[in-house]
Coordinates of C-alpha atoms and ligand atoms in Angstrom, one line a residue:
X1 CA 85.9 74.0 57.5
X2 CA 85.2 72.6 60.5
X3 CA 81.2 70.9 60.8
X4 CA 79.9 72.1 64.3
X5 CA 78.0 69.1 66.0
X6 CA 74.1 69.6 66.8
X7 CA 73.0 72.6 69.0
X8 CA 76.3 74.4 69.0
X9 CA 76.5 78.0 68.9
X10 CA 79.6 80.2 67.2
X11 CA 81.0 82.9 69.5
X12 CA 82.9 85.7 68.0
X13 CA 84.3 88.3 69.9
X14 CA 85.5 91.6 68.3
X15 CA 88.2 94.4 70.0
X16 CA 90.2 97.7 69.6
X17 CA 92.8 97.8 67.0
X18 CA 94.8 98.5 70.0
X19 CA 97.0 96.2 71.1
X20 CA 97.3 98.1 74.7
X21 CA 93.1 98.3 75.1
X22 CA 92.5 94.7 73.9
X23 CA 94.7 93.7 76.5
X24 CA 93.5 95.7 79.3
X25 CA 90.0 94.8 78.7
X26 CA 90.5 91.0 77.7
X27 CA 89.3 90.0 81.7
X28 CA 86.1 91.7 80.7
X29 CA 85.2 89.9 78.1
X30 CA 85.9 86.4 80.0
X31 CA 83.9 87.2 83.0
X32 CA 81.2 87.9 79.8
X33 CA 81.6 84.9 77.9
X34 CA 81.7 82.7 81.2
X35 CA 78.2 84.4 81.9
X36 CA 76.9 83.9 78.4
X37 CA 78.1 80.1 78.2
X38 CA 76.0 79.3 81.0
X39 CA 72.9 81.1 79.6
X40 CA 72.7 79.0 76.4
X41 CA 74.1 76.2 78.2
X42 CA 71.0 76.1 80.9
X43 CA 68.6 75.9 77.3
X44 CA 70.7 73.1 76.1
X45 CA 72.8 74.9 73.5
X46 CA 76.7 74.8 73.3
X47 CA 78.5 78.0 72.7
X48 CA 82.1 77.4 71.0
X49 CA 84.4 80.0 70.9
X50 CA 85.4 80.4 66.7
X51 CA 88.7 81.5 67.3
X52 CA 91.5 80.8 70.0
X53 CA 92.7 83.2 73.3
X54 CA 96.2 84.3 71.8
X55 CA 98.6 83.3 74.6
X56 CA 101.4 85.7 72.7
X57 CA 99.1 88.7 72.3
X58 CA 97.3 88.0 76.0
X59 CA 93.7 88.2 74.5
X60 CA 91.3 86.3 72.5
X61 CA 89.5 89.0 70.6
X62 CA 89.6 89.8 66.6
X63 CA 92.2 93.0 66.3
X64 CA 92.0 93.5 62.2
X65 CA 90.1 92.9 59.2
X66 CA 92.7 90.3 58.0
X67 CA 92.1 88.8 61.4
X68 CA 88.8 88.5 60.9
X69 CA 88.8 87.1 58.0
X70 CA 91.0 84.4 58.6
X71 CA 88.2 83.5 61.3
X72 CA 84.9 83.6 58.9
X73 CA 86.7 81.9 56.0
X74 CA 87.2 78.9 58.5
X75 CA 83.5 78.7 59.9
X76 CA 80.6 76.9 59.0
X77 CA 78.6 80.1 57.1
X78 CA 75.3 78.3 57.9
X79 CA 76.1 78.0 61.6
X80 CA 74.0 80.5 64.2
X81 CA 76.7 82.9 65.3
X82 CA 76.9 85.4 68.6
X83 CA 79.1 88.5 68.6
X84 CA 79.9 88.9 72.0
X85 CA 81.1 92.8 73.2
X86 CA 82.1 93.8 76.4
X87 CA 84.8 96.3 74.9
X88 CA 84.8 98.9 72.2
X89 CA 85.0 97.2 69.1
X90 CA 86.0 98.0 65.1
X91 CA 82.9 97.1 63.4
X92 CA 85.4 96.4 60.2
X93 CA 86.8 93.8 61.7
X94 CA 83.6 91.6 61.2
X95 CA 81.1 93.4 59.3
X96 CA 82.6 91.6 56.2
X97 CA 82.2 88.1 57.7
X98 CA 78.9 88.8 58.8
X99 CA 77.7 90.3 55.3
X100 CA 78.4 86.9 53.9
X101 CA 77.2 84.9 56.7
X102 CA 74.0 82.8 56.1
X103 CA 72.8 81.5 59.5
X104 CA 71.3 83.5 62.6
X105 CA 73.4 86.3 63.9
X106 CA 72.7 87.9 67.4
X107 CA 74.9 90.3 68.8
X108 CA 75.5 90.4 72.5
X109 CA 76.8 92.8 75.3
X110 CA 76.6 93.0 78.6
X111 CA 75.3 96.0 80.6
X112 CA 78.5 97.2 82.1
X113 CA 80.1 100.6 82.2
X114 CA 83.1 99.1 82.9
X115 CA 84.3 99.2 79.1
X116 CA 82.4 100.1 76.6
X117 CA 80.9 97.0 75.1
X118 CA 77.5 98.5 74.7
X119 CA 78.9 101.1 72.8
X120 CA 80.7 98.9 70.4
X121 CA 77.8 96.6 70.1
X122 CA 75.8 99.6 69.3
X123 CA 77.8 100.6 66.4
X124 CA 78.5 97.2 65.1
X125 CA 74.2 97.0 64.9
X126 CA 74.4 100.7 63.1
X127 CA 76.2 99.1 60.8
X128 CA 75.1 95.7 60.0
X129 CA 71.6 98.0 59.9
X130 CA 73.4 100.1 57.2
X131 CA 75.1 97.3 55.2
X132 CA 71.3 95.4 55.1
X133 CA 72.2 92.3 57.4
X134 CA 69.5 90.7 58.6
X135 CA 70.4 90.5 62.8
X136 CA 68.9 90.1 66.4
X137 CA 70.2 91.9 69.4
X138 CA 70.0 91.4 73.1
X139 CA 71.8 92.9 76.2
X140 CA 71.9 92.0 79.8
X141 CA 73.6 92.8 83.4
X142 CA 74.7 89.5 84.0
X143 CA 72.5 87.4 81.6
X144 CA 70.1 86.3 84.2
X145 CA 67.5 88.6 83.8
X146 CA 63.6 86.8 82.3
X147 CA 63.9 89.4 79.4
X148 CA 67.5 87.9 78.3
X149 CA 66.9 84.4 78.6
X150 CA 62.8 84.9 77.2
X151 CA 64.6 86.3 74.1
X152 CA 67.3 84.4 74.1
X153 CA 65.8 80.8 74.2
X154 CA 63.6 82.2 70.8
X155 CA 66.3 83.2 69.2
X156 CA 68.1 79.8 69.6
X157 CA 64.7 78.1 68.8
X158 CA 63.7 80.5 65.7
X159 CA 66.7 82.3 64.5
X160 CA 65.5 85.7 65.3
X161 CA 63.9 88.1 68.0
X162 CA 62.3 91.4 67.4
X163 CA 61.6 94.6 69.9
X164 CA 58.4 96.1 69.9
X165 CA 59.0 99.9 68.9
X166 CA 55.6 101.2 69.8
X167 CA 57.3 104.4 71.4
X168 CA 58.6 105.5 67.5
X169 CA 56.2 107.6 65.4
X170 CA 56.7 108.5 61.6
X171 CA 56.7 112.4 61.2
X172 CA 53.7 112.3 59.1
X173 CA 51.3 110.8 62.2
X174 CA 53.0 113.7 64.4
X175 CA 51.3 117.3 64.8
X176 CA 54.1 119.2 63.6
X177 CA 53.5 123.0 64.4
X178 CA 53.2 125.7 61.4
X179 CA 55.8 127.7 63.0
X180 CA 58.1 124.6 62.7
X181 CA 57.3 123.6 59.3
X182 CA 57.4 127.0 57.8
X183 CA 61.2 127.1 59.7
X184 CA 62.5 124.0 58.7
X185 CA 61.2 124.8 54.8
X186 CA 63.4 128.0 54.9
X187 CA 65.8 126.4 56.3
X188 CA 66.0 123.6 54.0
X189 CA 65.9 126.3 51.3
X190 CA 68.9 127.9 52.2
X191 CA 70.5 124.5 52.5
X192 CA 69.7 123.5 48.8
X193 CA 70.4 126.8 47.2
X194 CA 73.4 128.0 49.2
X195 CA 75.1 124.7 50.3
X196 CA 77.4 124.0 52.9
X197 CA 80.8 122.1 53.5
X198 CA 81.6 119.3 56.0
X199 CA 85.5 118.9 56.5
X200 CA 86.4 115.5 57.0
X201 CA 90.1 114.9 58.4
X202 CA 90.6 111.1 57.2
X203 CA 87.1 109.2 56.5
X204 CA 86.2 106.4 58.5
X205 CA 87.3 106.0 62.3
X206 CA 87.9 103.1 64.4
X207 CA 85.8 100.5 62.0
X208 CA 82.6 103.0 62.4
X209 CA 81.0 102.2 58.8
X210 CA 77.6 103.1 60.3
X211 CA 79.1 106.7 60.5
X212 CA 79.7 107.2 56.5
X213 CA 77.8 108.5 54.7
X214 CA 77.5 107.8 51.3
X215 CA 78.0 111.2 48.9
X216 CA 75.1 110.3 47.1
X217 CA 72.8 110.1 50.0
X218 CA 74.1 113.6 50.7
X219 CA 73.5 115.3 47.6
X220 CA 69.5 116.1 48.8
X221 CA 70.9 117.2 52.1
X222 CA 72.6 120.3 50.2
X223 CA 75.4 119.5 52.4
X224 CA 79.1 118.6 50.5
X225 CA 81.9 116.8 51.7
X226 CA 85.6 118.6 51.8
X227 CA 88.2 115.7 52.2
X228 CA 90.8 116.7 54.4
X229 CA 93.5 114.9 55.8
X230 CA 95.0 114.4 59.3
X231 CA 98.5 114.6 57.6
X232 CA 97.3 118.6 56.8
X233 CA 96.3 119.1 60.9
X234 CA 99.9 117.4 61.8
X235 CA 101.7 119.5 59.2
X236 CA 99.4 122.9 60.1
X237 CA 100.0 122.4 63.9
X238 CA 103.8 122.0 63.4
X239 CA 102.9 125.7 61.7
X240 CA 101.2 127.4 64.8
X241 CA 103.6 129.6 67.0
X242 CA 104.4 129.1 70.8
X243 CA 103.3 132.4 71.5
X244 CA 99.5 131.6 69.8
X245 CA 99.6 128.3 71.9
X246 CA 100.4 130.0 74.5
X247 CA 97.7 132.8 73.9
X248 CA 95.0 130.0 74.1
X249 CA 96.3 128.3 77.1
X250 CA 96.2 131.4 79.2
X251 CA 92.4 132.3 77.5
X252 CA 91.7 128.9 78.9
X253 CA 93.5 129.3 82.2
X254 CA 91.4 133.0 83.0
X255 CA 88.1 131.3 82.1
X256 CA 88.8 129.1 85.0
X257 CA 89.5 125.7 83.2
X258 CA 91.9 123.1 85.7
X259 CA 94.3 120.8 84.1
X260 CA 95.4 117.8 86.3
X261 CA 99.0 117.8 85.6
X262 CA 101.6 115.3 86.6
X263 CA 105.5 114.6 86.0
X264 CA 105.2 111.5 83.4
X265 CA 103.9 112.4 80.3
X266 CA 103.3 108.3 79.4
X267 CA 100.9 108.0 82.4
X268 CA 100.4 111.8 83.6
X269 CA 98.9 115.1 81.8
X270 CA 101.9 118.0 81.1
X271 CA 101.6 120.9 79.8
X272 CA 103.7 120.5 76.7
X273 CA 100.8 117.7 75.8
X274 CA 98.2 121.0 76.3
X275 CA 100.5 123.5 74.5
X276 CA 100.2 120.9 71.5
X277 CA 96.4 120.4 72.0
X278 CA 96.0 124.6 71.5
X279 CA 98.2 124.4 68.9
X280 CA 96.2 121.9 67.0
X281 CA 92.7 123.3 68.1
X282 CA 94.4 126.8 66.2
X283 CA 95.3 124.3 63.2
X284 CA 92.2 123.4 62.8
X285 CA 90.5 126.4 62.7
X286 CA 92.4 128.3 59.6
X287 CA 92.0 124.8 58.1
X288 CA 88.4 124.9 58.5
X289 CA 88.7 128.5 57.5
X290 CA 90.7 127.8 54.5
X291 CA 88.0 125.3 53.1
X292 CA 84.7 127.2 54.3
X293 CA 83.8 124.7 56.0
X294 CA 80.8 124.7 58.0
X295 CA 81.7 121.9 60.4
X296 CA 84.9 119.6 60.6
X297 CA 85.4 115.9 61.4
X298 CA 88.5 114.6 62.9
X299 CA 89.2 111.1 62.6
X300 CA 91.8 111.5 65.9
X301 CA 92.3 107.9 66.2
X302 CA 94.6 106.2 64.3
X303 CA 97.4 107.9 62.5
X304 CA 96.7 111.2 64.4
X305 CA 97.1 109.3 67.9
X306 CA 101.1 108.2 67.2
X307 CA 101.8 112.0 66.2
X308 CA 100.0 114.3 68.3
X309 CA 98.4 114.2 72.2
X310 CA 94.6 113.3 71.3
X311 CA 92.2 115.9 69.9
X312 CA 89.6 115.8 72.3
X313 CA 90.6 119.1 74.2
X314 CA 90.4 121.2 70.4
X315 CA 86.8 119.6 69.7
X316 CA 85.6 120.8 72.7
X317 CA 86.9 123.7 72.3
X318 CA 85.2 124.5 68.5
X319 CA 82.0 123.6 69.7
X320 CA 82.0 125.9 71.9
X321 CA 80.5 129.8 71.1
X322 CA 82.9 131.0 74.0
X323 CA 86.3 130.0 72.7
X324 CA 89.9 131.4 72.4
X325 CA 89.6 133.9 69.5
X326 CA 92.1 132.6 66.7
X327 CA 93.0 134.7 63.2
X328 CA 93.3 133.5 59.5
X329 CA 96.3 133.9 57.2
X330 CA 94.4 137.7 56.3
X331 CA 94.8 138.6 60.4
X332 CA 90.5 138.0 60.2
X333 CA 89.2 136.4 63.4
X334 CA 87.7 133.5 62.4
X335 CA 83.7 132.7 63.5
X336 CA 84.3 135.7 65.9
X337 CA 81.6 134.2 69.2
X338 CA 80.3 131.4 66.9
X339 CA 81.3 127.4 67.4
X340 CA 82.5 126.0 64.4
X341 CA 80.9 122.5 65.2
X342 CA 83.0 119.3 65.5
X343 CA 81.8 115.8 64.6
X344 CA 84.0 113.3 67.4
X345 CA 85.4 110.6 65.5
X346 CA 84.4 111.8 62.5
X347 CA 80.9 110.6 62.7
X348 CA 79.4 112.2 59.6
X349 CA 76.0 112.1 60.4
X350 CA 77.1 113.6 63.8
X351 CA 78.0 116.1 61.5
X352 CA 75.0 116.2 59.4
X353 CA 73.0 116.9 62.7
X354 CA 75.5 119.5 63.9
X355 CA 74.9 121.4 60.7
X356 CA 71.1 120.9 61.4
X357 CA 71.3 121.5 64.9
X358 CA 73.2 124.8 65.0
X359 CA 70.9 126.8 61.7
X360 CA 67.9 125.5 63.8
X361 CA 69.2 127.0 67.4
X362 CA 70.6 129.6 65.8
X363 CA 67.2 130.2 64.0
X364 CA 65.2 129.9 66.9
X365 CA 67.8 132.1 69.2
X366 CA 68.2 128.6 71.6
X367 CA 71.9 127.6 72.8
X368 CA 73.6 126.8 69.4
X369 CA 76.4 124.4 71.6
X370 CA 76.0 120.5 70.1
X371 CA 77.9 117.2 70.7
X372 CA 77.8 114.1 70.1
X373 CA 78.1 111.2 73.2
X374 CA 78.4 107.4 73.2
X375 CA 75.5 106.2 74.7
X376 CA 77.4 104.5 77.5
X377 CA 75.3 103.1 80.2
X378 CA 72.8 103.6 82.4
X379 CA 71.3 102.6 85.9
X380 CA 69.3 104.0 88.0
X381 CA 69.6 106.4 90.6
X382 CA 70.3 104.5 94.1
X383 CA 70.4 107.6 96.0
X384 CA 66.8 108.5 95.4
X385 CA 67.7 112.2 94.2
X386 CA 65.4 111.1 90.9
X387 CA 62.7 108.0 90.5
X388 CA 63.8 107.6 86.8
X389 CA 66.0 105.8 84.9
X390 CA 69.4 107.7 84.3
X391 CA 71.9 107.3 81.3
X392 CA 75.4 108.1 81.1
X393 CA 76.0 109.8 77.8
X394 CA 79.7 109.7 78.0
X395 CA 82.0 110.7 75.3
X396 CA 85.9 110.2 74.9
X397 CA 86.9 113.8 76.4
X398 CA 85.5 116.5 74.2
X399 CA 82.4 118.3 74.8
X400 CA 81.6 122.3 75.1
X401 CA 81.6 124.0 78.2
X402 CA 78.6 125.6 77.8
X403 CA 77.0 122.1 78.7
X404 CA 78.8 121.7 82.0
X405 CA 77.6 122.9 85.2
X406 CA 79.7 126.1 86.1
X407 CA 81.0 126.0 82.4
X408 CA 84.7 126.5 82.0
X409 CA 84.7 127.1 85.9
X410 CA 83.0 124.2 86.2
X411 CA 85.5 122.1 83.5
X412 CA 88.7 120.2 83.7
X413 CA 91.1 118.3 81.7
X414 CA 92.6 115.2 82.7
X415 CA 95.0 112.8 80.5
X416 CA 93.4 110.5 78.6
X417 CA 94.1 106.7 79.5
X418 CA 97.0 105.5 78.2
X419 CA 95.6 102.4 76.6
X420 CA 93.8 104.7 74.1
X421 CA 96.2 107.6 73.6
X422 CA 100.0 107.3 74.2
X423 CA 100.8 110.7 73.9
X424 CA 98.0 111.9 75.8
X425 CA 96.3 114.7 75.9
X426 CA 94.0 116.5 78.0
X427 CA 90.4 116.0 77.6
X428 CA 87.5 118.9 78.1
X429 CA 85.3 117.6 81.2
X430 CA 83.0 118.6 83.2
X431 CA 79.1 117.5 84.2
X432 CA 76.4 118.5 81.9
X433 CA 73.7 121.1 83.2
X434 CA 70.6 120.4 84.1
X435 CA 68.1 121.6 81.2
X436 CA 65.6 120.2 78.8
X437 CA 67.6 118.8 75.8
X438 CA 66.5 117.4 72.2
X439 CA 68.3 114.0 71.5
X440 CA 68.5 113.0 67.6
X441 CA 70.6 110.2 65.6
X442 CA 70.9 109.9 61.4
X443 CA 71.6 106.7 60.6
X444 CA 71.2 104.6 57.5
X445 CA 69.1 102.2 56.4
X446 CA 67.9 100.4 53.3
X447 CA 70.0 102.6 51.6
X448 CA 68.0 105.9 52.9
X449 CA 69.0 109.1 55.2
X450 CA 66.9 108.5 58.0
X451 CA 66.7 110.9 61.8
X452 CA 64.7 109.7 65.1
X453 CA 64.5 112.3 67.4
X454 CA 63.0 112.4 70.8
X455 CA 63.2 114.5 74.1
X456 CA 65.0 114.4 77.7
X457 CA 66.2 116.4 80.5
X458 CA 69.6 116.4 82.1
X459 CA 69.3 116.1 85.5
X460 CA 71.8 116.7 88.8
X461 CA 72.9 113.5 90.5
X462 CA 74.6 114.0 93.9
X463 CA 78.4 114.4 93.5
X464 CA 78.7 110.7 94.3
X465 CA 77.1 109.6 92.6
X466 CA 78.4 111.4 89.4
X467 CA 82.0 109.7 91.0
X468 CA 80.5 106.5 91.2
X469 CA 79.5 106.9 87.5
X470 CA 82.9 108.4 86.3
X471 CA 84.4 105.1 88.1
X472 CA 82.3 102.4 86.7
X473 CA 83.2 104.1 83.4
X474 CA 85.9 106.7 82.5
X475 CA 86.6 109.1 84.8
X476 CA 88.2 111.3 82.5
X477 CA 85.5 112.1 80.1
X478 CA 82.3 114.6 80.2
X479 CA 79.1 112.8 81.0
X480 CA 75.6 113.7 80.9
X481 CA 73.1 112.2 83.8
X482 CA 70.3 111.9 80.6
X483 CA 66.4 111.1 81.2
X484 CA 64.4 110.3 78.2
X485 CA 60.9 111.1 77.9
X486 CA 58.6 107.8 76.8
X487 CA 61.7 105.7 75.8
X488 CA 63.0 102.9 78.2
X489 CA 66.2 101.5 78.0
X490 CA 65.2 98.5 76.6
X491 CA 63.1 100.7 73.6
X492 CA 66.3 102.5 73.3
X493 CA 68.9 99.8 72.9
X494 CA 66.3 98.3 70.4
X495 CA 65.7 101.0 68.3
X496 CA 69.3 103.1 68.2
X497 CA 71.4 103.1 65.2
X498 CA 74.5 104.1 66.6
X499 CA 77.3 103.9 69.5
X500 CA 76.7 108.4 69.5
X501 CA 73.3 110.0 70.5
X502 CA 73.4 113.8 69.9
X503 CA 72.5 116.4 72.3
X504 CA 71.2 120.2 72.2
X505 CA 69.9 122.3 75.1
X506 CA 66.8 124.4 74.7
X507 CA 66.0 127.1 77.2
X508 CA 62.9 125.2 78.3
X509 CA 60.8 122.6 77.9
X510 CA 58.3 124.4 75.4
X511 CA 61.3 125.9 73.5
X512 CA 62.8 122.1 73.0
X513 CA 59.8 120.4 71.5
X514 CA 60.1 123.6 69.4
X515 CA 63.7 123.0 68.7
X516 CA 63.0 119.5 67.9
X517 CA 60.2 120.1 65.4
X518 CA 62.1 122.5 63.3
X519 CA 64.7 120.5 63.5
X520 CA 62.5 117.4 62.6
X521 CA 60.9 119.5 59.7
X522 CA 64.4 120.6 58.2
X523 CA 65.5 117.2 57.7
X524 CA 62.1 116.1 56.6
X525 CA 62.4 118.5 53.5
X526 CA 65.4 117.3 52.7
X527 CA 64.2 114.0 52.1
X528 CA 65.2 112.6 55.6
X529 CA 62.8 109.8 56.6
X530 CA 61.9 111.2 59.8
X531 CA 60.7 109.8 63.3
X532 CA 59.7 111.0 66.6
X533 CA 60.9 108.6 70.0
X534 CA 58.8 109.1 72.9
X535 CA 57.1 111.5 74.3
X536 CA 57.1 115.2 75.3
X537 CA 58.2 116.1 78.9
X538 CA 54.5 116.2 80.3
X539 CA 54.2 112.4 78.5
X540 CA 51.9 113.5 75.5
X541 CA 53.0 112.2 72.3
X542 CA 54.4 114.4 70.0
Ligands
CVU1 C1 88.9 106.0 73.0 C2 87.8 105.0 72.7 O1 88.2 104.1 71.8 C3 86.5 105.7 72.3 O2 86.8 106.4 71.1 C4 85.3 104.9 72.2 O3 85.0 104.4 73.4 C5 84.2 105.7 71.6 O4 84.0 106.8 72.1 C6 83.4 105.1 70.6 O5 82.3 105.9 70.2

């Protein structure tokens, strides 16, 4: 083990499991580290890189677990150690190394749309939260800023920096309304006596530990895990006929929906690519069916991504009320004008929520349409249309067109990028509506379900700025122009669990703090711990 002279910092830096993104995105996460180095370096530290650039491979980042490893057993476990993201990143490559690790850690990413670093930095703290490691975390544009390099020189000095979270209440100091409480106990009721089923197709996706929950944390919930397999969805959609693909294509094709097609299916989006996408959204569907499942997960990364065009254009699809009516083995429509919610990369308590979020809507007669989104970016608006801070609540090409402006009309599907998905696929795109939405994340933590939940509003940018967005980003995938009420970005990035944020519409404002109550008050009863972020709309706490 090598002994790191005085005032030196470790750097690690963690990627895809994908050879093809880890080397797209490797000139990223130089211009980053060049950036950082010079931070610690102007407050007299040394940052030194703990493993080598691969010259063979064309990046330096960690791409396994083994990897990883390799790289904490030969470090100094006392050292102070940065994990540096500018990319999306497999927690599981490093959570293990960090577990054991005994000096400082501080992850790091900078604020970039570009790839999505923040994201992966967001669930790497989700789960070093979840596994009990004791972190800091810090994020900056181009580590400049007095707020970066305040924090920073403490953390070098001390070993740690905390975030004020003055803007997150417990339930218990909030004025929950009867009408919610007495919801959310029925609610919980029917949960705990009748029970429900989430369908998980291959546990664990892309490293995201932070998104498992443990069974025994679920037990309270009433809610039950089915495992399923994605080898089941492969074998099922090889079952499905042309003509039924070709029965949800044209349902998609009279609701309006565009596909961007091209001639090379390695770069472009065909149509065989879509006619396999209907075929697995109709797969998944009798599976669901089969297993009464009351929302399904589909892991839709690895594996699935080497046999089939990604998954993104089904999940958007099933979360959806309006959606190409599809029949079980019986000739029974199945969840005739219902969605039958999706969880995106198998985030389970995505899922959780989603089985939360539609008996509450549905309950309270509000749009029952829920995704999940990365929580991207964010910047503000520099054409002036709004004074407040915007996010980009992006996610990886499936969300319902009910949220998009003009909704199927309003929707597309592109190919997803290559580097992600070789066999493509077409994603469901479009720009979310304006409206009043609830937000919400369950996470983890000290070995407790917990659920913050807080308020925004979805507002319209000017189409060019939406572009602009798309570009410094992915231009393929929906996005959501997000403003939330009483949290700043900074209060944000401190306090979220997770790389996903999930989002409901409510009819108006009133009818969303309702939404969010009930919602609040269902989780509560099932032993949830519980908090409220922010404020309502009009800025009065909750
Ligand atoms: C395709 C990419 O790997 C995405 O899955 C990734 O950016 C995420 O959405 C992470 O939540």
């Amino acid at each position: 083990m090598k002994k790191l002279p005085a005032k030196s910092i470790l750097l690690v830096a963690n990627g895809d499991l994908r050879l093809s993104a880890n080397q797209a995105t490797w000139h990223l996460q130089v211009a980053m580290e060049k950036q950082l180095a010079k931070a610690v370096a102007a407050l007299g530290y040394k940052l030194v890189r703990a493993h080598a650039y691969k010259p063979k491979l064309k990046h330096g980042f960690i791409s396994s677990q083994k990897e990883g490893m390799e790289v904490f057993a030969g470090i100094d476990p006392q050292a102070p150690l940065i994990v540096a993201e500018s990319v999306w990143q497999y927690s599981h490559h490093v959570l293990h190394g960090l577990i054991s690790h005994r000096g400082p850690i501080l992850t790091v990413a900078n604020w970039s749309g570009s790839a999505p670093g923040l994201v992966g930095m967001l669930n790497l703290n989700g789960s070093l939260t979840k596994a009990g490691v004791n972190y800091s975390t810090l994020w900056s544009e181009d580590f400049t800023d007095s707020f970066f390099l305040k924090n920073l020189e403490k953390w070098l000095k001390t070993g740690a920096v905390q975030h004020r979270q003055t803007h997150v209440r417990p339930l218990s100091r909030c004025a929950v309304p009867a009408r919610a409480k007495t919801l959310g106990k029925k609610l919980a009721d029917e949960l705990r006596q009748k029970k429900a089923i989430m369908g998980i197709f291959d546990e664990g996706c892309m490293g995201m530990y932070n998104a498992i929950i443990p069974d025994e944390l679920l037990f309270q919930t009433g809610v039950y895990k089915e495992r399923l397999s994605q080898s089941a969805l492969y074998y099922e959609t090889t079952q499905v006929s042309d003509a039924e693909a070709r029965a949800v294509y044209s349902w998609l094709k009279k609701k309006g929906l565009t596909f961007h097609y091209g001639k090379n299916p390695k770069t472009d989006l065909t149509e065989d690519q879509v006619l396999l996408q209907c075929k697995m959204y109709v797969a998944a569907l009798r599976i669901a069916d089969e297993f009464g499942c009351d929302a399904i997960g589909i892991q839709y990364q690895q594996g699935l991504k080497d046999l089939l065009p990604a998954s993104d254009l089904a999940e958007g699809l099933l979360n959806n009320a309006d959606r190409p009516p599809v029949k079980n083995a019986q000739g029974k429509e199945i969840l005739p004008g219902q969605p039958l919610t999706h969880f995106n990369e198998v985030d389970e308590c995505a899922g959780l929520d989603g089985i939360f979020t539609h008996r509450v809507h549905r309950a309270l007669k509000q749009p029952i349409e829920n995704t999940l989104h990365d929580l991207r970016w964010g910047t503000p608006d520099p054409t002036g249309t709004v004074d407040d801070y915007v996010w980009v609540f992006l996610i990886s090409g499936a969300a319902p067109a009910a949220h998009h402006i003009g909704g199927y009309k309003g929707s597309d599907s592109l190919r997803q990028p290559p580097m992600y998905f070789r066999l493509g696929g077409g994603t469901l795109r479009g720009v979310a509506k304006p409206g009043e939405i609830v937000w919400s994340r369950i996470f983890v933590e000290n070995g407790k379900l917990k659920m913050d939940l807080g308020r925004a509003k979805v507002v319209e940018l000017p189409r060019e700025e939406t572009e602009r967005r798309w570009r410094e980003t992915n231009p393929q995938w929906p996005i959501m122009h997000a403003v939330t009420y009483g949290v700043s970005r900074d209060q944000m990035m401190a306090r979220h669990k997770a790389n996903h944020i999930q989002v409901a519409y409510a009819k108006d404002a009133a009818a969303a703090d309702l939404a969010l109550y009930t919602k609040a008050a269902l989780a509560s009863q099932l032993g949830l711990e519980v908090a409220l972020c922010g404020t309502k709309a009009n800025g009065t706490k909750f």
